Backbone as CSV, one residue per row, in Angstrom:
resi,resn,N_x,N_y,N_z,CA_x,CA_y,CA_z,C_x,C_y,C_z
1,UNK,-131.935,60.419,-45.187,-132.403,60.254,-43.830,-133.778,59.592,-43.809
2,UNK,-134.619,59.972,-44.737,-135.964,59.402,-44.780,-135.904,57.895,-45.035
3,UNK,-134.955,57.452,-45.880,-134.817,56.017,-46.155,-134.453,55.247,-44.891
4,UNK,-133.568,55.803,-44.074,-133.169,55.153,-42.829,-134.363,55.043,-41.902
5,UNK,-135.132,56.132,-41.774,-136.307,56.126,-40.914,-137.323,55.106,-41.416
6,UNK,-137.549,55.076,-42.711,-138.526,54.139,-43.281,-138.083,52.696,-43.074
7,UNK,-136.790,52.425,-43.252,-136.288,51.057,-43.073,-136.469,50.601,-41.627
8,UNK,-136.201,51.477,-40.673,-136.385,51.127,-39.261,-137.840,50.882,-38.924
9,UNK,-138.711,51.696,-39.468,-140.141,51.534,-39.231,-140.653,50.255,-39.856
10,UNK,-140.194,49.974,-41.068,-140.656,48.773,-41.772,-140.238,47.508,-41.043
11,UNK,-138.988,47.441,-40.562,-138.551,46.229,-39.862,-139.330,46.034,-38.568
12,UNK,-139.650,47.113,-37.866,-140.468,47.001,-36.650,-141.877,46.523,-36.989
13,UNK,-142.431,47.040,-38.062,-143.784,46.643,-38.468,-143.813,45.168,-38.875
14,UNK,-142.804,44.718,-39.598,-142.761,43.326,-40.028,-142.606,42.394,-38.829
15,UNK,-141.765,42.775,-37.869,-141.610,41.969,-36.654,-142.917,41.887,-35.896
16,UNK,-143.642,42.991,-35.817,-144.947,43.003,-35.157,-145.927,42.095,-35.883
17,UNK,-145.918,42.142,-37.208,-146.798,41.270,-37.987,-146.485,39.802,-37.726
18,UNK,-145.201,39.455,-37.660,-144.832,38.068,-37.375,-145.294,37.651,-35.980
19,UNK,-145.132,38.551,-35.015,-145.579,38.236,-33.644,-147.075,37.972,-33.631
20,UNK,-147.837,38.809,-34.310,-149.291,38.619,-34.343,-149.654,37.312,-35.045
21,UNK,-148.967,36.996,-36.134,-149.244,35.741,-36.847,-148.956,34.534,-35.955
22,UNK,-147.844,34.581,-35.240,-147.512,33.469,-34.335,-148.524,33.351,-33.206
23,UNK,-148.957,34.483,-32.653,-149.934,34.458,-31.561,-151.292,33.944,-32.032
24,UNK,-151.681,34.295,-33.243,-152.942,33.782,-33.789,-152.874,32.268,-33.951
25,UNK,-151.709,31.778,-34.351,-151.525,30.333,-34.533,-151.286,29.580,-33.220
26,UNK,-151.067,30.302,-32.142,-150.831,29.692,-30.821,-151.693,30.420,-29.790
27,UNK,-153.012,30.191,-29.815,-153.918,30.940,-28.939,-153.651,30.751,-27.449
28,UNK,-153.075,29.618,-27.062,-152.772,29.413,-25.652,-151.699,30.388,-25.164
29,UNK,-150.755,30.708,-26.036,-149.706,31.678,-25.702,-150.304,33.087,-25.668
30,UNK,-151.158,33.388,-26.636,-151.853,34.680,-26.651,-152.649,34.878,-25.367
31,UNK,-153.386,33.859,-24.941,-154.198,33.982,-23.722,-153.333,34.185,-22.489
32,UNK,-152.215,33.482,-22.420,-151.319,33.663,-21.275,-150.737,35.080,-21.253
33,UNK,-150.381,35.599,-22.434,-149.863,36.969,-22.511,-150.938,37.975,-22.099
34,UNK,-152.161,37.762,-22.545,-153.260,38.662,-22.167,-153.485,38.652,-20.666
35,UNK,-153.416,37.477,-20.054,-153.586,37.387,-18.592,-152.467,38.131,-17.864
36,UNK,-151.241,37.980,-18.364,-150.121,38.689,-17.735,-150.315,40.198,-17.840
37,UNK,-150.680,40.662,-19.032,-150.894,42.105,-19.228,-152.028,42.604,-18.346
38,UNK,-153.130,41.864,-18.301,-154.264,42.280,-17.459,-153.881,42.343,-15.988
39,UNK,-153.054,41.416,-15.524,-152.682,41.411,-14.108,-151.713,42.531,-13.757
40,UNK,-150.887,42.948,-14.704,-149.904,43.998,-14.441,-150.458,45.379,-14.778
41,UNK,-151.106,45.489,-15.926,-151.554,46.781,-16.442,-153.018,47.050,-16.134
42,UNK,-153.811,46.000,-16.112,-155.253,46.167,-15.977,-155.883,46.340,-17.345
43,UNK,-157.159,46.618,-17.348,-157.886,46.758,-18.615,-158.268,48.204,-18.915
44,UNK,-157.856,49.124,-18.056,-158.292,50.511,-18.229,-157.267,51.400,-18.934
45,UNK,-156.059,50.849,-19.212,-155.045,51.665,-19.892,-154.190,50.789,-20.799
46,UNK,-153.389,51.441,-21.634,-152.489,50.740,-22.534,-151.181,50.411,-21.822
47,UNK,-150.459,49.439,-22.352,-149.143,49.107,-21.820,-148.210,50.279,-22.067
48,UNK,-147.430,50.622,-21.053,-146.434,51.682,-21.185,-145.043,51.068,-21.084
49,UNK,-144.067,51.808,-21.555,-142.694,51.299,-21.510,-142.277,50.939,-20.088
50,UNK,-142.728,51.678,-19.119,-142.375,51.407,-17.720,-142.958,50.080,-17.221
51,UNK,-143.945,49.529,-17.925,-144.536,48.238,-17.544,-143.696,47.042,-18.009
52,UNK,-142.873,47.233,-19.005,-142.170,46.129,-19.657,-141.356,45.266,-18.683
53,UNK,-140.616,45.830,-17.728,-139.874,44.959,-16.798,-140.762,44.011,-16.000
54,UNK,-142.022,44.353,-15.844,-142.961,43.519,-15.089,-143.742,42.547,-15.968
55,UNK,-143.371,42.451,-17.250,-144.057,41.579,-18.206,-143.062,40.590,-18.824
56,UNK,-142.522,39.661,-18.037,-141.495,38.753,-18.567,-141.994,37.827,-19.666
57,UNK,-143.239,37.413,-19.594,-143.766,36.517,-20.636,-143.879,37.266,-21.961
58,UNK,-144.346,38.496,-21.913,-144.423,39.315,-23.126,-143.022,39.552,-23.693
59,UNK,-142.050,39.807,-22.821,-140.665,39.975,-23.272,-140.176,38.718,-23.985
60,UNK,-140.515,37.554,-23.433,-140.092,36.287,-24.046,-140.723,36.109,-25.429
61,UNK,-141.970,36.527,-25.570,-142.646,36.438,-26.872,-141.930,37.304,-27.903
62,UNK,-141.570,38.516,-27.510,-140.865,39.417,-28.424,-139.522,38.814,-28.829
63,UNK,-138.771,38.313,-27.857,-137.458,37.719,-28.160,-137.589,36.487,-29.048
64,UNK,-138.570,35.656,-28.776,-138.791,34.456,-29.593,-139.172,34.839,-31.023
65,UNK,-140.009,35.857,-31.171,-140.390,36.330,-32.503,-139.167,36.810,-33.266
66,UNK,-138.318,37.586,-32.595,-137.126,38.115,-33.268,-136.135,37.002,-33.606
67,UNK,-136.134,35.934,-32.812,-135.253,34.808,-33.090,-135.772,34.008,-34.289
68,UNK,-137.077,33.745,-34.326,-137.649,32.942,-35.406,-137.801,33.718,-36.709
69,UNK,-138.028,35.015,-36.607,-138.279,35.848,-37.784,-137.427,37.110,-37.729
70,UNK,-136.096,36.979,-37.876,-135.238,38.158,-37.766,-135.498,39.163,-38.883
71,UNK,-135.405,40.438,-38.535,-135.610,41.501,-39.531,-134.545,41.430,-40.633
72,UNK,-133.339,41.012,-40.260,-132.251,40.828,-41.228,-131.792,39.373,-41.125
73,UNK,-132.392,38.469,-41.926,-132.075,37.044,-41.790,-130.665,36.672,-42.222
74,UNK,-130.025,37.511,-42.995,-128.671,37.253,-43.454,-127.882,38.551,-43.303
75,UNK,-126.821,38.516,-42.496,-126.021,39.722,-42.298,-124.590,39.470,-42.748
76,UNK,-123.912,40.527,-43.150,-122.544,40.406,-43.605,-121.620,41.040,-42.575
77,UNK,-120.527,40.341,-42.288,-119.508,40.832,-41.385,-118.163,40.703,-42.090
78,UNK,-117.134,41.324,-41.510,-115.778,41.203,-42.045,-114.840,40.856,-40.894
79,UNK,-114.016,39.823,-41.114,-113.080,39.425,-40.052,-112.024,40.503,-39.861
80,UNK,-111.716,40.792,-38.611,-110.735,41.840,-38.314,-109.309,41.289,-38.259
81,UNK,-109.191,39.973,-38.091,-107.870,39.348,-38.043,-107.990,37.888,-38.516
82,UNK,-106.846,37.275,-38.793,-106.839,35.853,-39.156,-107.404,35.042,-37.994
83,UNK,-108.221,34.054,-38.328,-108.751,33.186,-37.284,-109.120,31.836,-37.896
84,UNK,-109.468,30.907,-37.034,-109.898,29.585,-37.476,-111.181,29.239,-36.746
85,UNK,-112.197,28.817,-37.508,-113.486,28.448,-36.934,-113.824,27.045,-37.411
86,UNK,-113.905,26.128,-36.474,-114.224,24.725,-36.744,-113.389,24.158,-37.901
87,UNK,-112.101,24.453,-37.871,-111.185,23.924,-38.876,-111.050,24.750,-40.144
88,UNK,-111.863,25.776,-40.295,-111.787,26.640,-41.475,-110.917,27.848,-41.157
89,UNK,-109.901,28.079,-42.000,-109.019,29.230,-41.801,-109.644,30.439,-42.485
90,UNK,-109.828,31.487,-41.706,-110.449,32.714,-42.197,-109.395,33.824,-42.172
91,UNK,-108.944,34.293,-43.332,-107.961,35.390,-43.342,-108.597,36.714,-42.891
92,UNK,-107.769,37.600,-42.416,-108.240,38.943,-42.045,-108.886,39.609,-43.257
93,UNK,-109.881,40.425,-42.984,-110.603,41.202,-43.999,-111.434,40.329,-44.943
94,UNK,-111.779,39.129,-44.517,-112.657,38.261,-45.310,-114.100,38.617,-44.999
95,UNK,-114.902,38.769,-46.027,-116.330,39.044,-45.814,-117.054,37.728,-45.562
96,UNK,-117.847,37.729,-44.514,-118.565,36.536,-44.088,-120.049,36.819,-44.019
97,UNK,-120.838,35.848,-44.420,-122.287,35.962,-44.285,-122.712,35.126,-43.084
98,UNK,-123.510,35.716,-42.224,-124.024,35.032,-41.038,-125.513,34.789,-41.277
99,UNK,-125.911,33.534,-41.231,-127.308,33.161,-41.457,-128.048,33.218,-40.116
100,UNK,-128.531,34.388,-39.764,-129.226,34.608,-38.498,-130.496,33.763,-38.434
101,UNK,-131.164,33.609,-39.551,-132.381,32.806,-39.614,-132.102,31.366,-39.173
102,UNK,-131.030,30.758,-39.690,-130.682,29.382,-39.337,-130.244,29.267,-37.879
103,UNK,-129.524,30.246,-37.388,-129.098,30.234,-35.990,-130.317,30.219,-35.072
104,UNK,-131.327,30.998,-35.408,-132.539,31.062,-34.596,-133.340,29.781,-34.592
105,UNK,-133.084,28.895,-35.530,-133.804,27.617,-35.608,-132.934,26.420,-35.238
106,UNK,-131.732,26.687,-34.777,-130.808,25.624,-34.385,-131.298,24.967,-33.101
107,UNK,-131.603,23.656,-33.128,-132.100,22.997,-31.919,-131.072,22.949,-30.798
108,UNK,-129.790,23.146,-31.114,-128.740,23.155,-30.098,-128.434,24.553,-29.574
109,UNK,-129.253,25.522,-29.917,-128.991,26.911,-29.537,-128.874,27.081,-28.031
110,UNK,-129.698,26.378,-27.272,-129.652,26.501,-25.818,-128.443,25.797,-25.210
111,UNK,-127.804,24.936,-25.994,-126.658,24.181,-25.494,-125.519,24.240,-26.516
112,UNK,-124.926,25.428,-26.694,-123.850,25.539,-27.693,-122.600,24.775,-27.254
113,UNK,-121.741,24.484,-28.233,-120.486,23.755,-27.929,-119.650,24.536,-26.951
């Protein structure tokens, strides 16, 4: 159980580190996020979970960080039935690797086939 807890904590910490690294490298985005937080939360308290729906720019930063720097960049799945993907025949029970890292960097992501 401790290993599961540690793994969950570590992936959250790494995602937070990536977000901070990206914000340091993009100060204009950091400043816009700070302005949004200041306008919604103010400067006298910390952000609370109930504030999150009112912070769309901050939400976008989190989603973008998770897309660019996924905690699990390569995941394994298993096909449940025979199928065909872009001309490739995939038999049932075939183990497949999904490159989440590459998907997050696909320039056509906003306009899939």
